[in-house]
Amino acid sequence: VTSSRSPRATPRRLPPDAPEPEKRRAILHAAVRVFAEKGYHGCRIADVARGAGVAYGLVYHYFQNKDELLESVFAEQWTILLAALKAIQEGPGSAGEKIAGVLGFVLDVFKTAPTAVRVLILEVARTPRVLRSGSTPETFFSAIGILAEVVKAGQQAGELRDDIEPVVAATGILGALEMTVTGLVVGLVRPVGPSEDQIDLVKGQLVTMVLAGLRAPGPRAG
Amino acid sequence: VTSSRSPRATPRRLPPDAPEPEKRRAILHAAVRVFAEKGYHGCRIADVARGAGVAYGLVYHYFQNKDELLESVFAEQWTILLAALKAIQEGPGSAGEKIAGVLGFVLDVFKTAPTAVRVLILEVARTPRVLRSGSTPETFFSAIGILAEVVKAGQQAGELRDDIEPVVAATGILGALEMTVTGLVVGLVRPVGPSEDQIDLVKGQLVTMVLAGLRAPGPRAG
Amino acid sequence: VTSSRSPRATPRRLPPDAPEPEKRRAILHAAVRVFAEKGYHGCRIADVARGAGVAYGLVYHYFQNKDELLESVFAEQWTILLAALKAIQEGPGSAGEKIAGVLGFVLDVFKTAPTAVRVLILEVARTPRVLRSGSTPETFFSAIGILAEVVKAGQQAGELRDDIEPVVAATGILGALEMTVTGLVVGLVRPVGPSEDQIDLVKGQLVTMVLAGLRAPGPRAG
Amino acid sequence: VTSSRSPRATPRRLPPDAPEPEKRRAILHAAVRVFAEKGYHGCRIADVARGAGVAYGLVYHYFQNKDELLESVFAEQWTILLAALKAIQEGPGSAGEKIAGVLGFVLDVFKTAPTAVRVLILEVARTPRVLRSGSTPETFFSAIGILAEVVKAGQQAGELRDDIEPVVAATGILGALEMTVTGLVVGLVRPVGPSEDQIDLVKGQLVTMVLAGLRAPGPRAG
DNA sequence: AATGAATGAGCTTTCATTCAT
DNA sequence: CATGAATGAAAGCTCATTCAT
């Protein structure tokens, strides 16, 4: 693992104005695929280049090094996910509806882009320290933060039980979600090649369970 | 010329009767440490050998190769964990108590051996396909199976709600547990260097939440 | 972790059209030298690379692994030799002349490139099964086949005695040739540093003996 | 190749009186087998020990090191062969009969112990310099020497043509013999699993050819 | 922007040899 | 005599990274 090399001199990110070159895109996409397929360490940049149909060296033209490439993959995926979560958080609806929204969103994305979700889910928090720290502050744990906000709001509104710390609750929720997706990915929860209906079924049960676990044991809430 | 070698006659596993050699133990222990510290790929067998205080080659005397070594680490840890889960499952108590027991057990172990738990938690299901498949059938998913049994029994006893499939429930529970441990490990849920009290606190909240999520919405159970 | 690699898509052989890179040549040449000097097993890749004046890794850029490298050496040398034999076979002249031609050709080559011949002669059929089988069908035994054809033609023309099977004859001829070259190589037949005259002398005697052994015991051949 | 290690301190040959220990025998036998099967370098002493059914270290009890072991194998085999050749040389009969005797002897031995012959034939002169030189003066080339004596005697007796140097003749003869055996071993000359009759056939043709090649072109000798 | 040959440090694996028992 | 665990140097192979074109 050569991660801790030089202190990132020129972050070869694009100048903000220029349109993103097509091949950079291709590389990034290929990286997601290869990454999802072989994991962080099994992912050789030769594979990525081949997968993108570009020359070996071009990867290094667009990305400083392997770590920056993978970091970009993460960043991109997380940016999307976090934006969605934030939108849900700031949108209308009760805390319960928002939580259900988050669970539903992730599982819906999974239906259309299991590979990307797989990358996000299976590899996060298992990548070298260096990769996570600093340069990519957006991680699973940002997601936990957002969800914790939702929970806290729900508690203050009396909707959710308040004998559980928001962070603990959020952690549990996302854990359950992640493992469920993992289960779907590896074919545990359901036979592989996930039919959408099955996923919806699972989604419903997951939402039920999670909300029941958080709902304030109010005066006969139903 | 590795080509003309005959395929290892004697699998380097121990004969089942013989007592395990002290140094094999040492290597295994060192492997857990190094593994936990550097992750699967950062783990060089040179480190393991040094950590165990043995010569380089001895690792290869006891283990076929790096993969088999790490596989053994997994297998060992899982064997322990699964045995404990099974004991809980087959022991006395209601489904709720058993589930609480599982959550408590894992978090208790974490208090005494965070490193080992970390290995189990952080690296499992993130290791190369090859490693997981076949040789080590005991994985996280066996654990899910056991827990699903507990849930099913609870449902049949009318103790737990039955509108959630046991596997889905078990997946959610273990997911929440895993993410909680991860949170503890990476210092999200609480500041690092986990004081036991804090862990107990978290444990209580997790149990509360999980059980609330599963309990049958009975006639005013309180 | 070599396990999860996908089996090399592109065989590192050259595309048949492209001109052979200069350094590949250099590596091959160096391999012949080192190989001849130290034999199959004494031949370390590091030596070859150093001998060719290239970096270690480049060897693996052009050749899959050590075995493939040495296989290429063999293949190349044999290709040359077999082409020459075929040319002789298909050329003009009596069977006796052709046999003499073969013997002469090999010994002449030996005069100018003893190293290469040495590789061919001393290492052939002593290399691991794997190396010989399949991928390099051109071996000593193809040479025997060609020579057997010559013998058979000579027999049918009444020039050579026909109470000996062509294959047996060819085997004997090439055996005598090989051992003679070996003798020259190791300095048995003549003091080392073979003077050309001495070789010519030996050549003459060998040809005499071989032809006498095969000639049809005709009506007073003289 | 660790051949050139220390200058053989204690040649751990047995004291000449003691009977050879049974296990030493076993090791030697196993060495022949493994050697024949895998060649000089593929032959690991672990294999030999296992093949002999003795402990790893015992090999080192009886033999200084790997080279000495293999040397012993050679020495033993050659001792037998050279004794036989010498007996033939010093026995009665014409030069032609003696040459035929040598060819016949080797091919007969091959019928009963192809493995041993294979070792002798396929590996000789391909083993590291060190092994051949000095300690084991008995090599293929001693055999050539003996045969050359026979030829010389035949020439002086007017039986064999004298326009060929004895050494050259002997080299050719043994070369033809070796290659023929090789051909039999690898199944070129005849389908594998050599039926004895086929070998006898080949033997007859080989003798015919060799003698015809050497016989003095006398006054109508027939 | 694009290419891919070239580099070499770093890691895994092998195996002859030693030695305590 | 006999054992086999222990040692460690040596060599094969990988792959991130560079660079001339």
Short mmCIF file of C-alpha atoms in Angstrom, two decimals, chain C residues 76-202:
data_model
loop_
_atom_site.label_atom_id
_atom_site.label_comp_id
_atom_site.label_asym_id
_atom_site.label_seq_id
_atom_site.Cartn_x
_atom_site.Cartn_y
_atom_site.Cartn_z
CA GLU C 76 13.20 -19.50 -31.51
CA GLN C 77 16.25 -21.69 -31.76
CA TRP C 78 14.29 -24.66 -32.90
CA THR C 79 12.46 -22.68 -35.46
CA ILE C 80 15.74 -21.73 -37.03
CA LEU C 81 17.14 -25.21 -36.92
CA LEU C 82 14.02 -26.86 -38.22
CA ALA C 83 13.77 -24.40 -41.07
CA ALA C 84 17.28 -25.26 -42.09
CA LEU C 85 16.62 -28.97 -41.88
CA LYS C 86 13.49 -28.59 -43.93
CA ALA C 87 15.37 -26.61 -46.54
CA ILE C 88 17.93 -29.35 -46.79
CA GLN C 89 15.28 -32.02 -46.97
CA GLU C 90 13.38 -30.31 -49.73
CA GLY C 91 16.46 -29.27 -51.61
CA PRO C 92 18.26 -31.22 -54.30
CA GLY C 93 20.67 -34.06 -53.77
CA SER C 94 20.74 -37.70 -52.80
CA ALA C 95 19.67 -38.92 -49.39
CA GLY C 96 23.29 -39.36 -48.44
CA GLU C 97 24.09 -35.84 -49.41
CA LYS C 98 21.18 -34.55 -47.41
CA ILE C 99 22.20 -36.44 -44.31
CA ALA C 100 25.71 -35.18 -44.70
CA GLY C 101 24.24 -31.75 -45.16
CA VAL C 102 22.40 -31.91 -41.89
CA LEU C 103 25.41 -33.10 -39.96
CA GLY C 104 27.53 -30.46 -41.60
CA PHE C 105 25.04 -27.70 -40.99
CA VAL C 106 24.79 -28.31 -37.27
CA LEU C 107 28.52 -28.60 -36.83
CA ASP C 108 29.05 -25.45 -38.89
CA VAL C 109 26.61 -23.53 -36.79
CA PHE C 110 28.42 -24.83 -33.79
CA LYS C 111 31.59 -23.28 -35.11
CA THR C 112 30.06 -19.85 -35.27
CA ALA C 113 27.59 -19.98 -32.41
CA PRO C 114 28.59 -22.67 -29.97
CA THR C 115 26.61 -21.01 -27.24
CA ALA C 116 23.32 -21.27 -29.02
CA VAL C 117 23.96 -24.82 -30.04
CA ARG C 118 24.92 -25.63 -26.54
CA VAL C 119 21.59 -24.40 -25.29
CA LEU C 120 19.77 -26.41 -27.85
CA ILE C 121 21.75 -29.53 -27.31
CA LEU C 122 22.51 -29.64 -23.64
CA GLU C 123 19.21 -28.51 -22.28
CA VAL C 124 16.75 -30.05 -24.61
CA ALA C 125 14.73 -32.89 -23.26
CA ARG C 126 16.14 -32.17 -19.83
CA THR C 127 13.78 -29.37 -19.09
CA PRO C 128 10.64 -29.78 -17.05
CA ARG C 129 7.86 -31.60 -18.71
CA VAL C 130 5.69 -28.52 -18.70
CA LEU C 131 8.12 -26.58 -20.75
CA ARG C 132 8.35 -29.13 -23.43
CA SER C 133 4.77 -30.15 -23.71
CA GLY C 134 2.26 -28.40 -25.84
CA SER C 135 3.33 -24.89 -26.32
CA THR C 136 6.55 -25.83 -28.03
CA PRO C 137 5.82 -28.62 -30.40
CA GLU C 138 9.05 -28.04 -32.21
CA THR C 139 11.56 -30.13 -30.39
CA PHE C 140 14.28 -32.50 -31.07
CA PHE C 141 11.64 -34.88 -32.16
CA SER C 142 10.40 -32.79 -35.01
CA ALA C 143 13.96 -32.91 -36.24
CA ILE C 144 13.89 -36.65 -36.03
CA GLY C 145 10.74 -36.64 -38.07
CA ILE C 146 12.31 -34.64 -40.85
CA LEU C 147 15.37 -36.78 -40.92
CA ALA C 148 13.25 -39.90 -40.98
CA GLU C 149 11.62 -38.59 -44.14
CA VAL C 150 14.98 -38.21 -45.77
CA VAL C 151 15.92 -41.72 -44.80
CA LYS C 152 12.70 -43.16 -46.07
CA ALA C 153 13.14 -41.45 -49.41
CA GLY C 154 16.67 -42.79 -49.63
CA GLN C 155 15.42 -46.28 -48.93
CA GLN C 156 12.76 -46.08 -51.57
CA ALA C 157 15.35 -44.89 -54.04
CA GLY C 158 17.43 -47.92 -53.21
CA GLU C 159 20.20 -45.70 -51.99
CA LEU C 160 19.95 -46.62 -48.35
CA ARG C 161 19.53 -50.01 -46.77
CA ASP C 162 15.94 -50.72 -45.95
CA ASP C 163 16.30 -53.18 -43.13
CA ILE C 164 16.26 -50.30 -40.65
CA GLU C 165 13.17 -48.33 -39.84
CA PRO C 166 13.52 -44.69 -40.81
CA VAL C 167 12.71 -43.48 -37.32
CA VAL C 168 15.31 -45.72 -35.76
CA ALA C 169 17.87 -44.57 -38.26
CA ALA C 170 17.03 -40.92 -37.77
CA THR C 171 17.20 -41.32 -34.02
CA GLY C 172 20.60 -42.90 -34.25
CA ILE C 173 21.91 -40.25 -36.57
CA LEU C 174 20.78 -37.35 -34.46
CA GLY C 175 21.95 -39.08 -31.32
CA ALA C 176 25.40 -39.46 -32.76
CA LEU C 177 25.31 -35.85 -33.82
CA GLU C 178 24.14 -34.59 -30.48
CA MET C 179 26.67 -36.55 -28.52
CA THR C 180 29.41 -35.42 -30.84
CA VAL C 181 28.49 -31.82 -30.29
CA THR C 182 28.24 -32.48 -26.58
CA GLY C 183 31.66 -34.01 -26.73
CA LEU C 184 32.97 -30.93 -28.44
CA VAL C 185 31.22 -28.67 -25.99
CA VAL C 186 32.56 -30.35 -22.92
CA GLY C 187 35.94 -30.76 -24.50
CA LEU C 188 35.99 -34.50 -24.63
CA VAL C 189 36.42 -35.05 -28.30
CA ARG C 190 38.96 -32.29 -28.65
CA PRO C 191 40.62 -29.78 -26.41
CA VAL C 192 38.31 -26.87 -25.67
CA GLY C 193 38.18 -23.67 -27.72
CA PRO C 194 37.44 -25.68 -30.80
CA SER C 195 39.66 -24.86 -33.66
CA GLU C 196 37.70 -25.01 -36.86
CA ASP C 197 39.98 -27.49 -38.47
CA GLN C 198 39.48 -29.98 -35.73
CA ILE C 199 35.77 -29.64 -36.07
CA ASP C 200 35.99 -30.22 -39.78
CA LEU C 201 38.00 -33.31 -39.13
CA VAL C 202 35.43 -34.64 -36.72
#
